[in-house]
Short mmCIF file of C-alpha atoms in Angstrom, two decimals:
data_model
loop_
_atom_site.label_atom_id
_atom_site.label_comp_id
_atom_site.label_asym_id
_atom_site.label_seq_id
_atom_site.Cartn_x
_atom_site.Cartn_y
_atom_site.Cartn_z
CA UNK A 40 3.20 2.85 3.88
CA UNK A 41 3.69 -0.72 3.99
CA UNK A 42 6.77 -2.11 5.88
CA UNK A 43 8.26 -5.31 5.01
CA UNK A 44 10.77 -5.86 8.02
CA UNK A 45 13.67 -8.72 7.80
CA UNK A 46 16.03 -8.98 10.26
CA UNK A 47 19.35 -9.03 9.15
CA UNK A 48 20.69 -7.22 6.14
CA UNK A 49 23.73 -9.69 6.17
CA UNK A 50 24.52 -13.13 7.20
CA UNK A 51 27.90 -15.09 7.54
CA UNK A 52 27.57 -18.86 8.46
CA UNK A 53 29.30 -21.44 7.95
CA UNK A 54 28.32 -25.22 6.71
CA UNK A 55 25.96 -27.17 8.42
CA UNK A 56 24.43 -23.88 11.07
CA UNK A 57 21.46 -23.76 11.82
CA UNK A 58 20.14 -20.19 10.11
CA UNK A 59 16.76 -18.31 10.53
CA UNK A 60 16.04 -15.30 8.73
CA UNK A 61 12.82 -13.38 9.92
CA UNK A 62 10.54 -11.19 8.38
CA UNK A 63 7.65 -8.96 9.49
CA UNK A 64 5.14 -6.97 7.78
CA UNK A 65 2.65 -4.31 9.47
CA UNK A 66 0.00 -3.97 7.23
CA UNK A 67 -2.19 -6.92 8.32
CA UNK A 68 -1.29 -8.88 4.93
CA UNK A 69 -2.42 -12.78 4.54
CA UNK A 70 -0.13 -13.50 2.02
CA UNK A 71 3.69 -13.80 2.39
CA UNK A 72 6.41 -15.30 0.76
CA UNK A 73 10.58 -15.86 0.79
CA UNK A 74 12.16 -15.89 -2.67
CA UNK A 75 16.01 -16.26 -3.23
CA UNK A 76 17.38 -13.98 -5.99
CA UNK A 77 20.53 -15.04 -7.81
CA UNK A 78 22.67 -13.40 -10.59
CA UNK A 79 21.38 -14.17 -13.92
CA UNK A 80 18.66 -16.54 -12.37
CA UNK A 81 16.24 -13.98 -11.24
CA UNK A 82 13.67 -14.33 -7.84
CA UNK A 83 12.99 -17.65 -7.32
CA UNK A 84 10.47 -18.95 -4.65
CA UNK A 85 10.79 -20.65 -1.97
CA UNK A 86 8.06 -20.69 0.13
CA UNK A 87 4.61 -19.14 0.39
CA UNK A 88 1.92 -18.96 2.88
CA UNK A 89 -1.80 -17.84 2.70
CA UNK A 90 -2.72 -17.52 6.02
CA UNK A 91 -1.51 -18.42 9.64
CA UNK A 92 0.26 -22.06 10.41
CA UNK A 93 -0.49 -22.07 6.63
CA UNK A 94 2.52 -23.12 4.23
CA UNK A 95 3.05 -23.81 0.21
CA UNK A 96 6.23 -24.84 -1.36
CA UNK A 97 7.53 -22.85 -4.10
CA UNK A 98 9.54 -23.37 -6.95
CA UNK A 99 12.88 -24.55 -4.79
CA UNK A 100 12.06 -25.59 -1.77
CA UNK A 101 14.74 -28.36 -0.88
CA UNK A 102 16.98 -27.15 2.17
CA UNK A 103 14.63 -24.86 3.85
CA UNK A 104 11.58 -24.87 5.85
CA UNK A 105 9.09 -22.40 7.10
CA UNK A 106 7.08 -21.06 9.92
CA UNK A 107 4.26 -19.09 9.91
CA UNK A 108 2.48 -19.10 14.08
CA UNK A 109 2.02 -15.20 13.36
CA UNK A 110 0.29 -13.51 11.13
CA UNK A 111 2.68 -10.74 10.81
CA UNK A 112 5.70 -12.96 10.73
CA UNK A 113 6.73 -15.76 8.33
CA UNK A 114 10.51 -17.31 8.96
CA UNK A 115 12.69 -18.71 7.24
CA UNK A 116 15.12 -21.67 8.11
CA UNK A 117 18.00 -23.35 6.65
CA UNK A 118 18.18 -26.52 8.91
CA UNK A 119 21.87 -27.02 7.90
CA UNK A 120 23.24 -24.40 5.74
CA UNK A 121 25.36 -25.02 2.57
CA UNK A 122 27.44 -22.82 0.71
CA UNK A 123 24.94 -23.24 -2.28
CA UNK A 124 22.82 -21.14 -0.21
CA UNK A 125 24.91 -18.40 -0.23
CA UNK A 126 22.40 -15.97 -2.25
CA UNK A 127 20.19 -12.71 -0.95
CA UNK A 128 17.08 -13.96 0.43
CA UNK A 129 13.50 -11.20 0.40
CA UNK A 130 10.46 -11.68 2.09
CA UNK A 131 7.33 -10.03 0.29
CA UNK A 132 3.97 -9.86 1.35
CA UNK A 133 0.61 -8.69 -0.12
CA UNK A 134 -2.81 -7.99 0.61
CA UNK A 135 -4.69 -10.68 -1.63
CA UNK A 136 -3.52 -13.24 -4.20
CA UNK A 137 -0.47 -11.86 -5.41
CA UNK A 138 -1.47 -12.46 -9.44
CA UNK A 139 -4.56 -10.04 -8.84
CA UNK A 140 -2.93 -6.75 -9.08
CA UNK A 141 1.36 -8.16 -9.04
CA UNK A 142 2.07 -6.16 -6.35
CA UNK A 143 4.22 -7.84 -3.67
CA UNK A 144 5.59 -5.37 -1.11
CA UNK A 145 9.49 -6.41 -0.66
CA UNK A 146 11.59 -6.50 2.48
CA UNK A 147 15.41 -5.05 1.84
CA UNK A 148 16.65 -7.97 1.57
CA UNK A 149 19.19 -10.19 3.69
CA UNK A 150 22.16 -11.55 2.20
CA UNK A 151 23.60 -14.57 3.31
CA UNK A 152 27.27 -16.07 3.10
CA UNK A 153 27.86 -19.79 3.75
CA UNK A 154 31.26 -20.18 3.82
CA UNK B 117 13.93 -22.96 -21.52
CA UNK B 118 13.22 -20.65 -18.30
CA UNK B 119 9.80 -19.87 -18.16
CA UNK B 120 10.32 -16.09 -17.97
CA UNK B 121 13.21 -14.68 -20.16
CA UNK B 122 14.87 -11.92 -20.65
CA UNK B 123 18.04 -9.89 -21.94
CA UNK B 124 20.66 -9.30 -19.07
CA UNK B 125 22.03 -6.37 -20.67
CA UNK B 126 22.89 -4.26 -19.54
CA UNK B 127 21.89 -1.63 -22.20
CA UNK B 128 23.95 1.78 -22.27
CA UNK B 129 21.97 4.04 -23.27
CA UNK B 130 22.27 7.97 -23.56
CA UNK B 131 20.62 10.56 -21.16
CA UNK B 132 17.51 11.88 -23.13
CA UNK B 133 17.47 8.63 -25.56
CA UNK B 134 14.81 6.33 -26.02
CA UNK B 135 15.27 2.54 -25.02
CA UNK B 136 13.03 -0.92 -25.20
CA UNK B 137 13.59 -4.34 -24.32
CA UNK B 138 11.45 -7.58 -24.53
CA UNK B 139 10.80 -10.29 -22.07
CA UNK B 140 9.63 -13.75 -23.10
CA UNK B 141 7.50 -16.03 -21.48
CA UNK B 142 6.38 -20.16 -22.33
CA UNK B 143 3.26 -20.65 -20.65
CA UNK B 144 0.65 -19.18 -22.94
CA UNK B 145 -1.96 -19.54 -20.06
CA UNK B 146 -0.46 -16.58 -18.76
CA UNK B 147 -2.72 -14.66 -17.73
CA UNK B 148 -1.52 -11.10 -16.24
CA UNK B 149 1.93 -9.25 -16.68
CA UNK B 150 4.24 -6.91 -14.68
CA UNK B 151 7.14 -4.44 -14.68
CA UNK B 152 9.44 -4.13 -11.79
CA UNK B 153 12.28 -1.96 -11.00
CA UNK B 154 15.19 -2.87 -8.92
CA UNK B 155 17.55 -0.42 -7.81
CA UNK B 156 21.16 -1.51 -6.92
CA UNK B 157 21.34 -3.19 -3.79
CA UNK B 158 17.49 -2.60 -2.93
CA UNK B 159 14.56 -4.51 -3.23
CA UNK B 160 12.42 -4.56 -6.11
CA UNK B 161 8.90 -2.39 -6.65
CA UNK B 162 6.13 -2.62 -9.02
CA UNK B 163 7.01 -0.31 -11.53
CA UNK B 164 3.64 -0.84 -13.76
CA UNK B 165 0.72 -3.53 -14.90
CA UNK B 166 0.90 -4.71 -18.56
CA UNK B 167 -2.32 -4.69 -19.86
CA UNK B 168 -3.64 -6.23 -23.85
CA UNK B 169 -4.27 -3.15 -25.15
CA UNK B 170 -0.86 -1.17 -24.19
CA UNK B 171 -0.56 0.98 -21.22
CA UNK B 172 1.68 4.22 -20.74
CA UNK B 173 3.00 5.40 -17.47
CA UNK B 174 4.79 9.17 -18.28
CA UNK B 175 7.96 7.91 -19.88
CA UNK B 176 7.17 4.23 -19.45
CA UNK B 177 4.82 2.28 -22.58
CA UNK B 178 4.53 -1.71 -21.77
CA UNK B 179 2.81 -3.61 -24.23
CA UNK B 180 1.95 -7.61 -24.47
CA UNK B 181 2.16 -9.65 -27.65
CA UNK B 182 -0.13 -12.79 -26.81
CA UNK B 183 0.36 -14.36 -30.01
CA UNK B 184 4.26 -13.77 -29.46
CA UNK B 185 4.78 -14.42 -25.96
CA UNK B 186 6.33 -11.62 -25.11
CA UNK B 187 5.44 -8.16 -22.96
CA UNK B 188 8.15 -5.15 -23.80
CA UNK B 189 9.28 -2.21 -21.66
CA UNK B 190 10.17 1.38 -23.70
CA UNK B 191 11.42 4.42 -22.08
CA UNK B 192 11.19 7.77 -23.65
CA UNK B 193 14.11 10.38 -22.51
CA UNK B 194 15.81 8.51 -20.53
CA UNK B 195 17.11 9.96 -17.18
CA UNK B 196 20.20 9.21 -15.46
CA UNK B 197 17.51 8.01 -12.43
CA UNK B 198 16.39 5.33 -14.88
CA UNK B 199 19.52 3.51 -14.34
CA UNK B 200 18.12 0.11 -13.18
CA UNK B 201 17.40 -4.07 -13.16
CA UNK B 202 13.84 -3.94 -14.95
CA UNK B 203 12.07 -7.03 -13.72
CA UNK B 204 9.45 -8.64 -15.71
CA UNK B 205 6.90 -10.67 -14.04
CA UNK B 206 3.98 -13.13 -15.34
CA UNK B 207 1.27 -14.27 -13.62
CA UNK B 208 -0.11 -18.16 -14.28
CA UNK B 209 -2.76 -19.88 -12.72
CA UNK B 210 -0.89 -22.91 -10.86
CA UNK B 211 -2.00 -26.20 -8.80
CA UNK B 212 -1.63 -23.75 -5.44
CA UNK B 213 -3.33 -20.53 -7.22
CA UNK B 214 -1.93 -17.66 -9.01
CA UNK B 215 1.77 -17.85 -9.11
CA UNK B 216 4.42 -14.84 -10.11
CA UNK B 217 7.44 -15.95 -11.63
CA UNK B 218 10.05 -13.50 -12.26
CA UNK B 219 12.91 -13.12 -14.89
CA UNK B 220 16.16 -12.46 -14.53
CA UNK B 221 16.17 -9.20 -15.05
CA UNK B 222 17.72 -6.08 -17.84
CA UNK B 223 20.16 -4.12 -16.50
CA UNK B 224 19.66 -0.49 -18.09
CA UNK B 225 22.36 2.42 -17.47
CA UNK B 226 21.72 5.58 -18.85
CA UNK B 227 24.83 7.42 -19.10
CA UNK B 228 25.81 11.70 -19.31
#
């Protein structure tokens, strides 16, 4: 089975931290992404990446920024939080282009608090 | 408009009844369609493709309207297990490749 690892299931900062949330997947995917999923507003992307040092911006990508020096591990940081960050944050990963068969393989999810 | 829309629900619906919702979508370039399930507090899983000509899945039929914009979702006997944020997803070919956007979501409970 595919793993999707992130590393904290929940966050509390406060304004202006630093934050990095990590993810790593085990199946030797090139493809991995960070959405943000918010009541009412659905997943929203962040960030993608294709392949290794390799990075996209999504849909939303004011506020954070990215590494990818692993294949197996994409972060992502919030360079100085805000409480309009506050919001559960999944990493996902596939195998190929994601729009060739839809399947992304989710993490559980971390949810972060800025207070 | 969002580009992906879709009824928040959430729809109550009785164990062993039958239930369907819609999802809407604006870019008509859109080329492929998905269901996804999210449990309460989990992350979300491919629950099935939508393909042209209708597709069934057991319980689950998803079919796409092209001329419409819109894919559906119908559930046959529901089960108390099939309490759940449906997800609808459309692909589009962007500037960076194929992108998934997601909507918000229907929350279905099926109830005793």
């Amino acid at each position: 089975d595919v793993k999707v690892t992130q590393s904290s299931r929940y966050l509390v900062k406060r304004t202006g931290e630093k934050v990095f949330l990590e993810c790593v997947q085990d199946m030797d995917h090139e493809n991995m992404f960070w959405y943000r999923q918010d009541p009412g507003l659905g997943l929203r992307l962040i960030y993608f990446s294709y392949d290794v040092k390799m990075k996209e911006k999504g849909d939303i990508p004011e506020g954070y920024s990215v590494s990818r020096e692993k294949k197996e591990r994409f972060s992502l940081i919030l360079e100085s939080a805000s409480t309009n960050q506050t919001s559960m944050y999944l990493c996902a990963s596939t195998p190929r282009r994601a729009g060739d068969t839809g399947e992304l393989f989710f993490g559980e999810g971390s949810r972060l608090t800025v207070l | 408009r969002k580009e992906v829309e879709q009824d928040p629900g959430p729809f109550n619906v009785p164990e062993g009844a039958t239930v369907a919702f819609n999802c809407t979508y604006s870019n008509s370039a859109s080329q492929s369609f998905f269901w996804y399930r999210q449990d309460c507090r989990k992350e979300p899983k491919l629950l099935m493709s939508v393909y042209s000509s209708g597709n069934e899945d057991g319980r689950f039929t998803a079919q796409l309207n092209r001329a419409s914009q819109y894919i559906s979702l119908l559930i046959r006997d529901s089960k108390l297990s099939d309490s759940a944020t449906y997800l609808c997803v459309v692909n589009h070919a962007g500037a960076a490749g194929n992108k998934l956007t997601f909507g918000g979501g229907t929350r279905v409970l099926v109830k005793p």
